[in-house]
Coordinates of C-alpha atoms and ligand atoms in Angstrom, one line a residue:
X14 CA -18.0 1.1 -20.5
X15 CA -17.6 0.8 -16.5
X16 CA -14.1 2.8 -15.4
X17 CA -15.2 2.8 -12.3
X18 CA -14.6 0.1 -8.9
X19 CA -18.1 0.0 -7.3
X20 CA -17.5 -2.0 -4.0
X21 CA -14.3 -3.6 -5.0
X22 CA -13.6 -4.3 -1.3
X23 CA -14.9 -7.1 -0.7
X24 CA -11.9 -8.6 1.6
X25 CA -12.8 -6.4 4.3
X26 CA -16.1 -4.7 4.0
X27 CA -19.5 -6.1 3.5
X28 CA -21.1 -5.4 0.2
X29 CA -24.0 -4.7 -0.7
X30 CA -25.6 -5.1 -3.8
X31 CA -28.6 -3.6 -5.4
X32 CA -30.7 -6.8 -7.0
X33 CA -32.9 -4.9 -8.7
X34 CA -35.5 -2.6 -6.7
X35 CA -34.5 -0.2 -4.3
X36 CA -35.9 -3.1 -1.3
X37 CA -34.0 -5.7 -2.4
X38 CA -30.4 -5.4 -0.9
X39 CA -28.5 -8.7 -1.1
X40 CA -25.8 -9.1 1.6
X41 CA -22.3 -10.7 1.4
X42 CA -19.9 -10.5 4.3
X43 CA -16.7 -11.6 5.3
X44 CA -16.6 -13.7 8.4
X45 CA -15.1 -10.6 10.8
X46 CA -17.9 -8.4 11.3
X47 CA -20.3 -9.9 13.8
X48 CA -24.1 -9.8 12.4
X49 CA -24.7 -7.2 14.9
X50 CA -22.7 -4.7 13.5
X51 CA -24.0 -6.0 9.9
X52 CA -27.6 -5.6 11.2
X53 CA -26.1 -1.9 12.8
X54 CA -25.1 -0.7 10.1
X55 CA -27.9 -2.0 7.4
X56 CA -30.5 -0.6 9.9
X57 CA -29.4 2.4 11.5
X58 CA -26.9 3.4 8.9
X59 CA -24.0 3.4 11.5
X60 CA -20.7 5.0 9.9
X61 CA -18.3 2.3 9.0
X62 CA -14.2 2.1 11.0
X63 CA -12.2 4.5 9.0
X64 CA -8.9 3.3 8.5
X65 CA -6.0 3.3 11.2
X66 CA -3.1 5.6 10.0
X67 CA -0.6 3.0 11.2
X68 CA -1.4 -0.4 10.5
X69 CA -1.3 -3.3 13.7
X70 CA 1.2 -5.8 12.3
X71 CA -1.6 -8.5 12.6
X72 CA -3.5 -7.0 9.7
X73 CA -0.5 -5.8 7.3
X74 CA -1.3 -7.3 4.8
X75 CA 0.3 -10.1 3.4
X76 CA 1.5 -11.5 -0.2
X77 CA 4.7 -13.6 -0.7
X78 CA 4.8 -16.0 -3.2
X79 CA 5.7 -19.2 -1.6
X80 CA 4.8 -19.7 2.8
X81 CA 7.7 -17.5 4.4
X82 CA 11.1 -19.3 4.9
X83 CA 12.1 -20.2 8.5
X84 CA 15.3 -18.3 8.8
X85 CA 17.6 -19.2 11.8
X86 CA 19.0 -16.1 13.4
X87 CA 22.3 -17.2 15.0
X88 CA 23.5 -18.4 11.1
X89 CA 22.0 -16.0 9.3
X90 CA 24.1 -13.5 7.7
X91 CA 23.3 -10.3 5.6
X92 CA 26.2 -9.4 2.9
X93 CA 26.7 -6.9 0.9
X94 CA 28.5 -8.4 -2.6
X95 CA 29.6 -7.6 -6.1
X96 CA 30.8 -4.3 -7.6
X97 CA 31.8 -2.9 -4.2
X98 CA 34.9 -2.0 -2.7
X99 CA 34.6 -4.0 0.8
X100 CA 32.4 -6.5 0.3
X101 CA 30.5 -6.8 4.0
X102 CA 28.8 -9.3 6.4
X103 CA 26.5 -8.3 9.0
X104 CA 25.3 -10.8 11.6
X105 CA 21.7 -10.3 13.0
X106 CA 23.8 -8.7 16.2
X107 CA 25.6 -6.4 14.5
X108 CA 22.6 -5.3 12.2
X109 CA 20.8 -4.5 15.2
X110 CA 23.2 -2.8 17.4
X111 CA 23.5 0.3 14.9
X112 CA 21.6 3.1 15.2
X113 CA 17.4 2.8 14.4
X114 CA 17.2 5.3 11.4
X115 CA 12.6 4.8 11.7
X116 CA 10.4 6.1 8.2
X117 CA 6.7 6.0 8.3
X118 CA 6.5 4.0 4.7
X119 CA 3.0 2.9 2.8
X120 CA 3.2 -0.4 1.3
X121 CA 1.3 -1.2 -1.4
X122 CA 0.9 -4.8 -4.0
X123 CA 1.0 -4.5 -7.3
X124 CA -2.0 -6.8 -7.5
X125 CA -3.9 -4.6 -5.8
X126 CA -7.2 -3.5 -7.4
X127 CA -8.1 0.4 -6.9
X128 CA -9.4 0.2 -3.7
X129 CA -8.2 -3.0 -2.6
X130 CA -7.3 -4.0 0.8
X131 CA -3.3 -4.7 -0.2
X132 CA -1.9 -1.7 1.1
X133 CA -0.8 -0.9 4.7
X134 CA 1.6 1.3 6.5
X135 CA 4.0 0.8 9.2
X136 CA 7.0 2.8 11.1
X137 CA 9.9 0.5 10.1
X138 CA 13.0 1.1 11.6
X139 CA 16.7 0.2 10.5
X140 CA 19.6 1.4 8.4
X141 CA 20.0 3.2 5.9
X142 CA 20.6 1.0 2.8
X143 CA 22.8 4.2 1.7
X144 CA 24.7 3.7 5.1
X145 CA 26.0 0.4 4.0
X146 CA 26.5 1.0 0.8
X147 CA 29.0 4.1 1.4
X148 CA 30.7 1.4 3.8
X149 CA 31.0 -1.1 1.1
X150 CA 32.4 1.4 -1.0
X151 CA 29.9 1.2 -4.1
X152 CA 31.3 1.0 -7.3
X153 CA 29.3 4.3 -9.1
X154 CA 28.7 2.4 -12.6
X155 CA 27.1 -0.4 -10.8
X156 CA 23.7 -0.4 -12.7
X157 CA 21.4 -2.3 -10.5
X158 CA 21.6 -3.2 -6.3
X159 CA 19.8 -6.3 -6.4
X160 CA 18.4 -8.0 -3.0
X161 CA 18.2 -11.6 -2.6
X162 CA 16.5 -13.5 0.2
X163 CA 16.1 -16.5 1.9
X164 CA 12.8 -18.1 -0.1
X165 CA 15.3 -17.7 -3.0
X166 CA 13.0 -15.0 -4.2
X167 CA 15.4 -11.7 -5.5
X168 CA 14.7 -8.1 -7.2
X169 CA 16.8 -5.1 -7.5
X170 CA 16.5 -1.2 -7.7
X171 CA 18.9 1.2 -9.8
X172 CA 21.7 2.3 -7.3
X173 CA 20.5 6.1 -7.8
X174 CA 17.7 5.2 -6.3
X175 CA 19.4 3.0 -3.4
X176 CA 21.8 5.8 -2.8
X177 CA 18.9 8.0 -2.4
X178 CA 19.0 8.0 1.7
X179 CA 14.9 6.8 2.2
X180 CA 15.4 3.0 1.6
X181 CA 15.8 0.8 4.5
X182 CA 17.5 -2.4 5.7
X183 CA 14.2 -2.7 8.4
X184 CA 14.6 -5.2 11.1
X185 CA 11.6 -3.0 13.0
X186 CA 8.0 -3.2 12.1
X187 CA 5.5 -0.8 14.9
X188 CA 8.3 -0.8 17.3
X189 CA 8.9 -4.1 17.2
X190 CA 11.7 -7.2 15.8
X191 CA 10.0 -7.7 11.9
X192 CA 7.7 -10.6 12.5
X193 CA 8.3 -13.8 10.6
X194 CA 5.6 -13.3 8.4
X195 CA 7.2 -9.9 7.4
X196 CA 10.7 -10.5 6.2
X197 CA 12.4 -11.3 9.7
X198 CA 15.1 -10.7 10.1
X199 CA 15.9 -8.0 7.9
X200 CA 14.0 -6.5 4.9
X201 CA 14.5 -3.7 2.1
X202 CA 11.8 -1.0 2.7
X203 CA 11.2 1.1 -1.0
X204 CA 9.4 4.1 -0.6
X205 CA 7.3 4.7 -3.5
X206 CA 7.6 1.6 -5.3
X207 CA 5.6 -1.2 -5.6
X208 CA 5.6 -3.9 -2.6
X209 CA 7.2 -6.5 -4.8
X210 CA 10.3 -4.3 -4.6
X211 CA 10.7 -4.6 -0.4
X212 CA 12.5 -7.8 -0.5
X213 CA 11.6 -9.8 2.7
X214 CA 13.7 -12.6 4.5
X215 CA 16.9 -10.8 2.8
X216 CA 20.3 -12.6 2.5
X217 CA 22.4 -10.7 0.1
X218 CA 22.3 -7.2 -1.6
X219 CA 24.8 -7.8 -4.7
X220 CA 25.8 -5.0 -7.2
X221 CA 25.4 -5.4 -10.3
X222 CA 26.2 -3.9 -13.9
X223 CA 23.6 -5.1 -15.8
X224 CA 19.3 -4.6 -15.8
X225 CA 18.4 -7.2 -13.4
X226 CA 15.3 -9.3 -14.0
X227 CA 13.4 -10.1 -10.5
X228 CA 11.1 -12.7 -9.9
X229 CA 8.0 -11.0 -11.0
X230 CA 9.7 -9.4 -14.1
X231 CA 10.3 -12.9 -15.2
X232 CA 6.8 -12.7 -15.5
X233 CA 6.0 -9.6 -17.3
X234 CA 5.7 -7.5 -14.2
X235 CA 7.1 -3.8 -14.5
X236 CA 10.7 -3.5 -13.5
X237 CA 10.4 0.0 -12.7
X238 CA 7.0 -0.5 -10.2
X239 CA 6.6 3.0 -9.5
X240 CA 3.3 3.2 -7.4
X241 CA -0.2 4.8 -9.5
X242 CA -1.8 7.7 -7.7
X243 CA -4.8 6.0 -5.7
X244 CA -7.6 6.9 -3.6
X245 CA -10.6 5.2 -1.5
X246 CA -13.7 5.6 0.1
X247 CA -13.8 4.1 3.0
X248 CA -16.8 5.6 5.0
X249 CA -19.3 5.4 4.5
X250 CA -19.6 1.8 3.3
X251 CA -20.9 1.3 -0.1
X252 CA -24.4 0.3 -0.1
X253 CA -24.9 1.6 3.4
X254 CA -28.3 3.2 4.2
X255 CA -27.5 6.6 5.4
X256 CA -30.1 8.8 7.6
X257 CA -29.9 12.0 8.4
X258 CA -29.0 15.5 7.0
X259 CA -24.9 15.5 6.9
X260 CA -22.9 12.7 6.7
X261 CA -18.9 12.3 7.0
X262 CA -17.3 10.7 3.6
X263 CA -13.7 9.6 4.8
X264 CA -10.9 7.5 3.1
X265 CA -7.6 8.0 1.9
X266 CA -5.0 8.0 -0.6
X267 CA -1.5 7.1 -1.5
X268 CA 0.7 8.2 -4.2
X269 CA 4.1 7.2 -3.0
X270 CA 6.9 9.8 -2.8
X271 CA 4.6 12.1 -4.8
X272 CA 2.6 13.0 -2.1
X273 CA -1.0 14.0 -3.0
X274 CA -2.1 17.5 -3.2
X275 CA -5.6 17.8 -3.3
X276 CA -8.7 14.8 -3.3
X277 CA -12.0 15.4 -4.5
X278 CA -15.3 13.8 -4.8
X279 CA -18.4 13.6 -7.2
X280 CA -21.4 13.2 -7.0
X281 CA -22.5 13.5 -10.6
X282 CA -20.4 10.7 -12.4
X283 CA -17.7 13.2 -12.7
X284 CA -19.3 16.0 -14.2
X285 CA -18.1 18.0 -11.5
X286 CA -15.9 18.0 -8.8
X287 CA -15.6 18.9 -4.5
X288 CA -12.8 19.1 -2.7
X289 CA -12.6 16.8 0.0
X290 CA -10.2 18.2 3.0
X291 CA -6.4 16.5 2.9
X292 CA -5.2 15.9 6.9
X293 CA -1.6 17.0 7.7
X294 CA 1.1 14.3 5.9
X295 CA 1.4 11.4 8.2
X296 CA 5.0 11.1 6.6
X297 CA 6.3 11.4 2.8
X298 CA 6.2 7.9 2.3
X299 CA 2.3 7.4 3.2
X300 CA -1.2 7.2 2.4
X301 CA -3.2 10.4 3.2
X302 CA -6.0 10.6 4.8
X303 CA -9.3 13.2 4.0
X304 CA -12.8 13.9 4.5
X305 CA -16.0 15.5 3.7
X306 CA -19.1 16.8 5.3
X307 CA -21.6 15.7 2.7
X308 CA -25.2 17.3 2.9
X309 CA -27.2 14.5 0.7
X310 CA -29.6 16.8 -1.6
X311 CA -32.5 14.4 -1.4
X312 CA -33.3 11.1 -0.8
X313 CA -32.4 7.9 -3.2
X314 CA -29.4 6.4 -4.5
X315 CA -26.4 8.5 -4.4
X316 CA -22.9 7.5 -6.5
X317 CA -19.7 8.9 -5.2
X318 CA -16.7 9.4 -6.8
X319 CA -13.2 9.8 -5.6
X320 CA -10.2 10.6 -7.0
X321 CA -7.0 11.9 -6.5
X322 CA -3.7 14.2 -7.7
X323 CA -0.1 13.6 -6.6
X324 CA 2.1 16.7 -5.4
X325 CA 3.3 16.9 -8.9
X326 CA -0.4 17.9 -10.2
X327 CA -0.6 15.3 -12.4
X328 CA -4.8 13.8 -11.6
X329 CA -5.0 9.8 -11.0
X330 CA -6.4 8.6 -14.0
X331 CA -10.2 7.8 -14.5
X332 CA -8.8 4.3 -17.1
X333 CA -10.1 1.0 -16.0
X334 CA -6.8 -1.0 -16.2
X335 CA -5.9 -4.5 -14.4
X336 CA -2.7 -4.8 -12.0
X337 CA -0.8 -6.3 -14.6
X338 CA 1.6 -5.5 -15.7
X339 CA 2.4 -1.9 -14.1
X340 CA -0.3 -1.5 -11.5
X341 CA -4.3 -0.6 -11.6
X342 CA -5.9 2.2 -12.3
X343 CA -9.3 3.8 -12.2
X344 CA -11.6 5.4 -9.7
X345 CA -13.0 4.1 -6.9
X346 CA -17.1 4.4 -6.9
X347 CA -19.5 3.9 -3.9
X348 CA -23.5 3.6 -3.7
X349 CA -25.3 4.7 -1.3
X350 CA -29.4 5.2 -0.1
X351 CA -30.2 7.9 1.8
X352 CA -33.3 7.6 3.6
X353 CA -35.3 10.8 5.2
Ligands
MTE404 N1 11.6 -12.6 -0.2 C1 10.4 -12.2 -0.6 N2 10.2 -10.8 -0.5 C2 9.0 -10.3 -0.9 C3 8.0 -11.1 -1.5 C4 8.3 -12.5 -1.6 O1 7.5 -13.3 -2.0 N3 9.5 -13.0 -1.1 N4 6.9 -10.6 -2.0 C5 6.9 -9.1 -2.3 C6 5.6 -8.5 -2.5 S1 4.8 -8.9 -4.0 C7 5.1 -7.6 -1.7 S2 3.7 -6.8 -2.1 C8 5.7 -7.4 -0.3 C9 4.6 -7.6 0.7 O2 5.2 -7.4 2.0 P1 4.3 -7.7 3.3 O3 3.9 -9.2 3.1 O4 5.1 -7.5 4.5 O5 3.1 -6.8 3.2 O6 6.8 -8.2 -0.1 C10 7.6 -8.3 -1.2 N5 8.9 -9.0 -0.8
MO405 MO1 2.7 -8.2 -3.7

């Protein structure tokens, strides 16, 4: 049984595939890479980009489920509804004049696949969904705060977890007003949760006493969207020719407010097990980043393995599973041929 990814990012990366005999690499790409990087990299085993910590808002990545909503900012109006004392509306004016509360946060998609290109971080700045909830004056048995938006799309959190300080009402994205594409002009921010749960294009945040059902819980999605413990390799690229006597594995990982507390690699389809080195916490919402100076011990195919464990010790488990319905899981395997 395969429990392992091998070259699962195709959105991004080439891939190479081995089609039978070690000379016969077949080549797909995506349109970015010109061919002389392709060529680069296939012939003189060029290490591939490692990841940007913060992510250009051009290449966030994107999944809503219907084309984002056009939202007019002179009428648009952000309330705050429903078991509260002093129900509140902000205008886009008064959202923004408030103090910028700014939180490095990972986002990740629940349709991701281990590996996958949909996760991205950003420094998002806004308030404090706890801010305007104290104003509002919460009603404490309210069961679930539930954010609805403009493309009529909604989902909610438990109000423990809204109260908790770290969500945001973001109206910045990188120092800059949320683009259109990215919830503008306000969105929830979620750290830890699932992406689905950072409601875009918001409207209305309404308190509820009952379980809400969101959009994608209507369709058998996880309510409580919790992020898995991940990682990824993402130099070198798999199926990369490597020459040479050391070679720099880098990538990252993410396991939301968990935080991840060591990363290792293997060699030997998990028999055994390196640790990789973890760099200094970007933030305690985001992705990590690590590496590891690998002396190949011969030439050949190598596999390499990666996997995680989150700041609470627990290791990210090695069980093939599909998003659906509560997030993937596996590990993430590359191949590479070192040459002499
Ligand atoms: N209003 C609205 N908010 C939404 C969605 C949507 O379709 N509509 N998609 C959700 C999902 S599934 C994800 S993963 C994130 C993606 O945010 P991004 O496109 O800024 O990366 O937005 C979430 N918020
Ligand atoms: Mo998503």
């Amino acid at each position: 049984m395969n429990r392992l990814m091998n070259g699962m990012r195709l959105s991004r990366r080439e891939l190479f595939a081995i089609a039978g005999g070690a000379a016969a690499w077949s080549i797909v790409t995506d349109p970015r890479p010109v061919l002389g990087n392709i060529l680069d990299r296939l012939f003189h085993g060029k290490p591939a980009v490692s990841t940007a910590p913060i992510t250009p808002n051009d290449e966030f990545y994107v999944t809503s489920y219907r084309s984002p909503p056009t939202v007019r900012v002179d009428d648009w109006r952000l309330s705050v509804t429903g078991l509260v004392e002093r129900p509140l509306t902000l205008t886009y004016g008064q959202l923004v004049a408030r103090p910028v509360t700014s939180e490095i946060v990972t986002l990740e998609c629940i349709g991701n696949m281990v590996a996958g290109e949909f996760i991205s971080t950003a420094e998002w700045g806004g308030v404090p969904l706890r801010d305007l909830l104290e104003e509002a004056g919460a009603d404490r048995q309210a069961y679930d705060v539930v954010f609805h938006a403009a493309d009529d799309y909604a989902d909610g959190i438990r109000l423990e977890r809204a109260l908790a300080g770290d969500v945001l009402v973001a109206h910045r994205m990188n120092g800059v007003a949320l683009p259109p594409g990215h919830g503008f002009p306000a969105r929830i921010i979620v750290p830890g949760l699932y992406g689905m749960k950072s409601v875009q294009w918001l409207t209305r945040i309404d308190l509820v006493a009952h379980d809400y059902r969101g959009y994608y819980q209507r369709s058998g999605w996880t309510d409580e969207a919790t992020v898995k413990t991940t990682s990824r390799i993402d130099v070198p690229v798999h199926g990369t020719t490597l020459r040479g006597a050391r070679h720099l594995i880098q990538g990252l990982a993410f396991a939301g407010t968990r935080g991840i507390r060591t990363v290792e690699l293997s060699f030997d389809e998990g028999a055994s097990w390196r640790a990789a080195d973890v760099e200094a916490l970007l933030s305690p919402f985001a992705w990590v980043f690590w590496r590891y100076d690998w002396r190949p011990p011969g030439r050949g195919l190598h596999a390499i393995r990666v996997r995680a464990t989150d700041g609470t010790g627990q290791v990210q488990s090695d069980d093939q599973q599909p998003p659906a319905p509560d997030g993937a899981t596996g590990l993430h395997e590359i191949t590479v041929k070192v040459e002499g």
